[in-house]
Every structure is written in structure tokens, then in C-alpha cells.
Tab-separated table of N, CA, C and O in Angstrom:
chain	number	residue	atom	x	y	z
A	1	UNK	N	0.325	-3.655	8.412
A	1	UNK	CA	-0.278	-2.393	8.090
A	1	UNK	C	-0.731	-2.454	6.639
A	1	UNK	O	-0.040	-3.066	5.824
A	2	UNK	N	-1.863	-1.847	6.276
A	2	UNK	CA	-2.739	-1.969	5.098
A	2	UNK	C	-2.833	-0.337	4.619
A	2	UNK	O	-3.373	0.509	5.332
A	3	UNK	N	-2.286	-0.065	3.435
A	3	UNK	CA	-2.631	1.730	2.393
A	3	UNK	C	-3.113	1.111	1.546
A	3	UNK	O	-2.837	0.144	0.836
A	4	UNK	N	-4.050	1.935	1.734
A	4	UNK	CA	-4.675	2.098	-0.090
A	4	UNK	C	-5.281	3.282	-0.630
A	4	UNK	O	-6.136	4.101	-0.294
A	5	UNK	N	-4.662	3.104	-1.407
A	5	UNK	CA	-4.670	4.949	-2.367
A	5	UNK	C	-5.670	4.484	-3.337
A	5	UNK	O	-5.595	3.456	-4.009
A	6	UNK	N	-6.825	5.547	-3.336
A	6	UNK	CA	-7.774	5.919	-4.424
A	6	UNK	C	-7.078	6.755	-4.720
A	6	UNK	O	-6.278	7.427	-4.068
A	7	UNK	N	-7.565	6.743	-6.471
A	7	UNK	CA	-6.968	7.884	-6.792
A	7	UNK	C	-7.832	7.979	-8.487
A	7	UNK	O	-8.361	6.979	-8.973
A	8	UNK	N	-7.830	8.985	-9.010
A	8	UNK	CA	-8.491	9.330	-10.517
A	8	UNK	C	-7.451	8.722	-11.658
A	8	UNK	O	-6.489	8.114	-11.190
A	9	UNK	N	-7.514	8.793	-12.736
A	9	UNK	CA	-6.592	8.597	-14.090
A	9	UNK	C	-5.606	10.229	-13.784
A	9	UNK	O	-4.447	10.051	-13.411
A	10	UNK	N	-5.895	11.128	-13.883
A	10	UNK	CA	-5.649	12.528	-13.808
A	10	UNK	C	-4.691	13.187	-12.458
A	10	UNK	O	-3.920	14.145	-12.430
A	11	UNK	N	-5.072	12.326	-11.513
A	11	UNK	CA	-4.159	12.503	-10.175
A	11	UNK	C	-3.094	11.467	-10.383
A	11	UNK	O	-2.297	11.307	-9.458
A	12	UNK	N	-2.955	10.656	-11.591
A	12	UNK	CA	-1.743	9.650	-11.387
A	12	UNK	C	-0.604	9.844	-10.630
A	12	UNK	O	-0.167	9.142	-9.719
A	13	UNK	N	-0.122	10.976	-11.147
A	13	UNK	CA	1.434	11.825	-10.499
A	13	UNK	C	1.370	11.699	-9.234
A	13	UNK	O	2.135	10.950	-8.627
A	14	UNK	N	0.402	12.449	-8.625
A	14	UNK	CA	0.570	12.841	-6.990
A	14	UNK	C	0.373	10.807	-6.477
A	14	UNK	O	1.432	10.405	-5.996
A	15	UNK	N	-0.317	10.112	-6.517
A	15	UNK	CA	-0.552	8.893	-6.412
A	15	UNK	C	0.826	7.776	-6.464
A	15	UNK	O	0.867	6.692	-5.883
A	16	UNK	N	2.177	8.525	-7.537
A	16	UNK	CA	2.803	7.865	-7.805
A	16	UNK	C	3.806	8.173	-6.763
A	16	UNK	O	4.519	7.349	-6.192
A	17	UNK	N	3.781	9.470	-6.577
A	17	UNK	CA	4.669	10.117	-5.722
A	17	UNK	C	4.315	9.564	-4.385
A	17	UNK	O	5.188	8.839	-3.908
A	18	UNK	N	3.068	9.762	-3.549
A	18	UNK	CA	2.892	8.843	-2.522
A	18	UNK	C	3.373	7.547	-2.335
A	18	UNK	O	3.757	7.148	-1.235
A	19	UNK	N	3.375	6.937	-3.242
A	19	UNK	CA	3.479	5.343	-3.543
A	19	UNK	C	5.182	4.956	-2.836
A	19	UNK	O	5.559	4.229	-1.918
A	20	UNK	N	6.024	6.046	-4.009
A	20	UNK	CA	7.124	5.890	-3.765
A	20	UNK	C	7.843	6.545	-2.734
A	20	UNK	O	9.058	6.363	-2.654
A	21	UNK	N	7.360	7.149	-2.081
A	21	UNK	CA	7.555	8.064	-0.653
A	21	UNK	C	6.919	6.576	0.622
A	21	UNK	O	7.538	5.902	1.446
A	22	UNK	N	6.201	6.587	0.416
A	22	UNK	CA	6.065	4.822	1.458
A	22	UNK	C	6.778	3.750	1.331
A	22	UNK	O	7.068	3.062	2.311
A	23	UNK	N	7.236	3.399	-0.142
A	23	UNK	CA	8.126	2.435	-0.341
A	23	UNK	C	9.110	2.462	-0.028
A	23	UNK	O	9.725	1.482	0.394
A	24	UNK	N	9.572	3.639	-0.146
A	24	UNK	CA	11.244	3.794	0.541
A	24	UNK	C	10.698	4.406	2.115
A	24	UNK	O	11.759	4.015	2.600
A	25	UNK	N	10.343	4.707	2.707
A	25	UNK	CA	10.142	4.868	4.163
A	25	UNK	C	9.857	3.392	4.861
A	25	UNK	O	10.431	3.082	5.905
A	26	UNK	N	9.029	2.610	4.271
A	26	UNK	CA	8.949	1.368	5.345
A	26	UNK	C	9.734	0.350	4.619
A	26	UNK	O	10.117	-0.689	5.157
A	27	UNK	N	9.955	0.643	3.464
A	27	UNK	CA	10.777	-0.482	2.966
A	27	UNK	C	10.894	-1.629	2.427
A	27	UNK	O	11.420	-1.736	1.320
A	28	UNK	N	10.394	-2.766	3.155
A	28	UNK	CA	9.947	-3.803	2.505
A	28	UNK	C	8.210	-4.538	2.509
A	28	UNK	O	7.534	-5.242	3.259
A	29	UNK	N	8.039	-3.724	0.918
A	29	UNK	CA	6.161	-3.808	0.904
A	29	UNK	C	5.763	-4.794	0.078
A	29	UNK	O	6.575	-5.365	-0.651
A	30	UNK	N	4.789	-5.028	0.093
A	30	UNK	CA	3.836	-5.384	-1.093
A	30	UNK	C	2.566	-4.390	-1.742
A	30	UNK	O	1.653	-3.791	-1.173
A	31	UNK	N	3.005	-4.521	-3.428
A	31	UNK	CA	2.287	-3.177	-3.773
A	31	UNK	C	1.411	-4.151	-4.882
A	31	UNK	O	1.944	-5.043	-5.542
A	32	UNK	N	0.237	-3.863	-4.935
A	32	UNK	CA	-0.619	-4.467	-5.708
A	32	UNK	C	-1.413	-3.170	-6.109
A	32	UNK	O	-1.742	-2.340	-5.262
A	33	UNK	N	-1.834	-2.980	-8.047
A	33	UNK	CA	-2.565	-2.322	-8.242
A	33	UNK	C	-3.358	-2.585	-9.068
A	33	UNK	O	-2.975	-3.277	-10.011
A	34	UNK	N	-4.788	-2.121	-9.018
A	34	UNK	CA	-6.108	-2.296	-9.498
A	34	UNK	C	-7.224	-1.211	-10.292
A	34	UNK	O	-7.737	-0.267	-9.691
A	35	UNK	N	-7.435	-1.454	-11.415
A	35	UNK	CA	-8.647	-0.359	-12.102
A	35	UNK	C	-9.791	-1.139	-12.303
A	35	UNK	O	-10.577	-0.903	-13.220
A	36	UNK	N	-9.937	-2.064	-11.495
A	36	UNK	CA	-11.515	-2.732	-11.181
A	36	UNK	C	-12.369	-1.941	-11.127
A	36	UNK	O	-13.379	-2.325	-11.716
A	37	UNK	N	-12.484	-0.538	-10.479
A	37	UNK	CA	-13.878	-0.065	-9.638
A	37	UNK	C	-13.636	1.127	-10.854
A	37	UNK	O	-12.722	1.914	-10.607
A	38	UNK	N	-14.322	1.312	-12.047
A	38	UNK	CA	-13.614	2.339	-12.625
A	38	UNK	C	-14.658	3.637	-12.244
A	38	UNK	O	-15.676	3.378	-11.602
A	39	UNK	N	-14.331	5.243	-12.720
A	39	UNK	CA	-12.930	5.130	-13.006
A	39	UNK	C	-11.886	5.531	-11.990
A	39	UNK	O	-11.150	6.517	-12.033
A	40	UNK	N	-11.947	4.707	-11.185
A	40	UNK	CA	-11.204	5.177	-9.803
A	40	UNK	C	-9.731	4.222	-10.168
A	40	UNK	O	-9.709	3.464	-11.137
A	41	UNK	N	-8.700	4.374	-9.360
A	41	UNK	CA	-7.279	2.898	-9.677
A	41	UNK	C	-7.349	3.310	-8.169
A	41	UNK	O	-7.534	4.338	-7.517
A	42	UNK	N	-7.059	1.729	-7.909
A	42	UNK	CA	-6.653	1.720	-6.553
A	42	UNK	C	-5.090	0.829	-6.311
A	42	UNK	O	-4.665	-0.139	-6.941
A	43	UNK	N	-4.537	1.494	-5.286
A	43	UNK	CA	-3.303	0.978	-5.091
A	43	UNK	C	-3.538	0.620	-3.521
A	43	UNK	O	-4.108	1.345	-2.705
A	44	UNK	N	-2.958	-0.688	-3.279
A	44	UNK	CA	-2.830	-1.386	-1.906
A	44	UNK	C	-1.040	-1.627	-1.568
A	44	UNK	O	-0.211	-2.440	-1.977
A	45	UNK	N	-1.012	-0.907	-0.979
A	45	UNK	CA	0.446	-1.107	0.277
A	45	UNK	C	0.594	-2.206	1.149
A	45	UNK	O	0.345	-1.619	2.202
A	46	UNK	N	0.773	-3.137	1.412
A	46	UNK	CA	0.859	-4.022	2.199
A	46	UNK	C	2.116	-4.339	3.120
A	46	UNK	O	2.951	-5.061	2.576
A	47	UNK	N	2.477	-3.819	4.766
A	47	UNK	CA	3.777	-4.099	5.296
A	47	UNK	C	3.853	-6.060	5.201
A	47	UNK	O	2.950	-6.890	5.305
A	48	UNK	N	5.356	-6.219	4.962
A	48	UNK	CA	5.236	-7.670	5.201
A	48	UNK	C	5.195	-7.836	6.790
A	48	UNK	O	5.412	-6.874	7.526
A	49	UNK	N	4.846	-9.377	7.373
A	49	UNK	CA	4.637	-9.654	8.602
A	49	UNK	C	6.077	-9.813	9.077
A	49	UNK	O	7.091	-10.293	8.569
A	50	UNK	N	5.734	-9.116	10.472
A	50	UNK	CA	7.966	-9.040	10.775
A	50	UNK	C	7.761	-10.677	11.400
A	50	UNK	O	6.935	-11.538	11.703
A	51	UNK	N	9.221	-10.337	11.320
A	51	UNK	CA	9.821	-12.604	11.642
A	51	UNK	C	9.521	-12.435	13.119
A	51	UNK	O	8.718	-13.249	13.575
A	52	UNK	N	10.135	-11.311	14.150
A	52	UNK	CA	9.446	-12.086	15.615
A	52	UNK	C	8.382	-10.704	15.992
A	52	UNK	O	8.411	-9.679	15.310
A	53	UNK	N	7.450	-10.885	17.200
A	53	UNK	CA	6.413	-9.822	17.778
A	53	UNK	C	6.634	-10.346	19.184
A	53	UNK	O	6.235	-11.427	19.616
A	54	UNK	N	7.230	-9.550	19.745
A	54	UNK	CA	7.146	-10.118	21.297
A	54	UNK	C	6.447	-9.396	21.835
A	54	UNK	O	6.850	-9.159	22.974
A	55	UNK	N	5.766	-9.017	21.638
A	55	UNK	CA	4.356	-8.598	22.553
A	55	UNK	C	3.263	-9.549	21.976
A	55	UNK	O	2.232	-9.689	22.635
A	56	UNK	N	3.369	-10.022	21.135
A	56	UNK	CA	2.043	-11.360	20.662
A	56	UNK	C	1.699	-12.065	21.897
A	56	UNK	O	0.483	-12.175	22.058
A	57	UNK	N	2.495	-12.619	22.895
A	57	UNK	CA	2.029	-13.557	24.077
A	57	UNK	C	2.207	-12.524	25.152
A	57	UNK	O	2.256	-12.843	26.340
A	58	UNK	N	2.291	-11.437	24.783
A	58	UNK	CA	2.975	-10.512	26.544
A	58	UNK	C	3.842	-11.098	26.904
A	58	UNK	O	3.832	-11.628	28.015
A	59	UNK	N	4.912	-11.185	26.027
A	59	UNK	CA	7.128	-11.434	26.436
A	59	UNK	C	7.062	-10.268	26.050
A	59	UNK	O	6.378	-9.754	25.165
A	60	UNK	N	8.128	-9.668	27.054
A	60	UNK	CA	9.063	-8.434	26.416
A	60	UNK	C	10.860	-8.928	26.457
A	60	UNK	O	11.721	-8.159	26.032
């Protein structure tokens, strides 16, 4: 699963608060953040890939 929060300089707060409301709900993320595109910051959520998917081949 892939988030990514746009967000302004000025909305930081609410942005931070999201951030950390996902981090502790799914738990183990990857958080990468960016002020490339200015003046927007973007933050990317990344779930890690789980160790098994048994529905990948249709096993249940």
C-alpha cells in the first residue's frame, strides 16, 4: 500500500498528525519525505511487503 500526503508549509501540523496516526495504525512503514515540487512537501507512506500472501498463486 502506497500514502502520500500533499500538504503546504502552513498545514505542517495537521500533515504531521496524519503521518503519525498511520504509523502507529499499520505499524511497520516506510516514510520518506520530499520539498522537491515547491511549495508543496510531500510525504510517502510505504506498507512493507508481508513475508507470506497466500492468495498470490490461489492457496488458501
Amino acid at each position: 500500500m502506497k500514502i502520500t500526503i500533499a500538504h503546504l508549509p502552513n498545514e505542517e501540523q495537521a500533515a504531521d498528525a496524519i503521518k503519525r496516526a498511520i504509523c502507529c495504525t499499520l505499524g511497520n512503514v516506510k516514510v520518506k519525505e520530499s520539498d522537491r515540487h515547491a511549495p508543496f512537501k510531500h510525504t510517502y507512506i510505504t506498507t512493507r511487503k508481508p513475508e507470506t500472501d497466500c492468495d498470490a498463486k490461489g492457496n488458501t
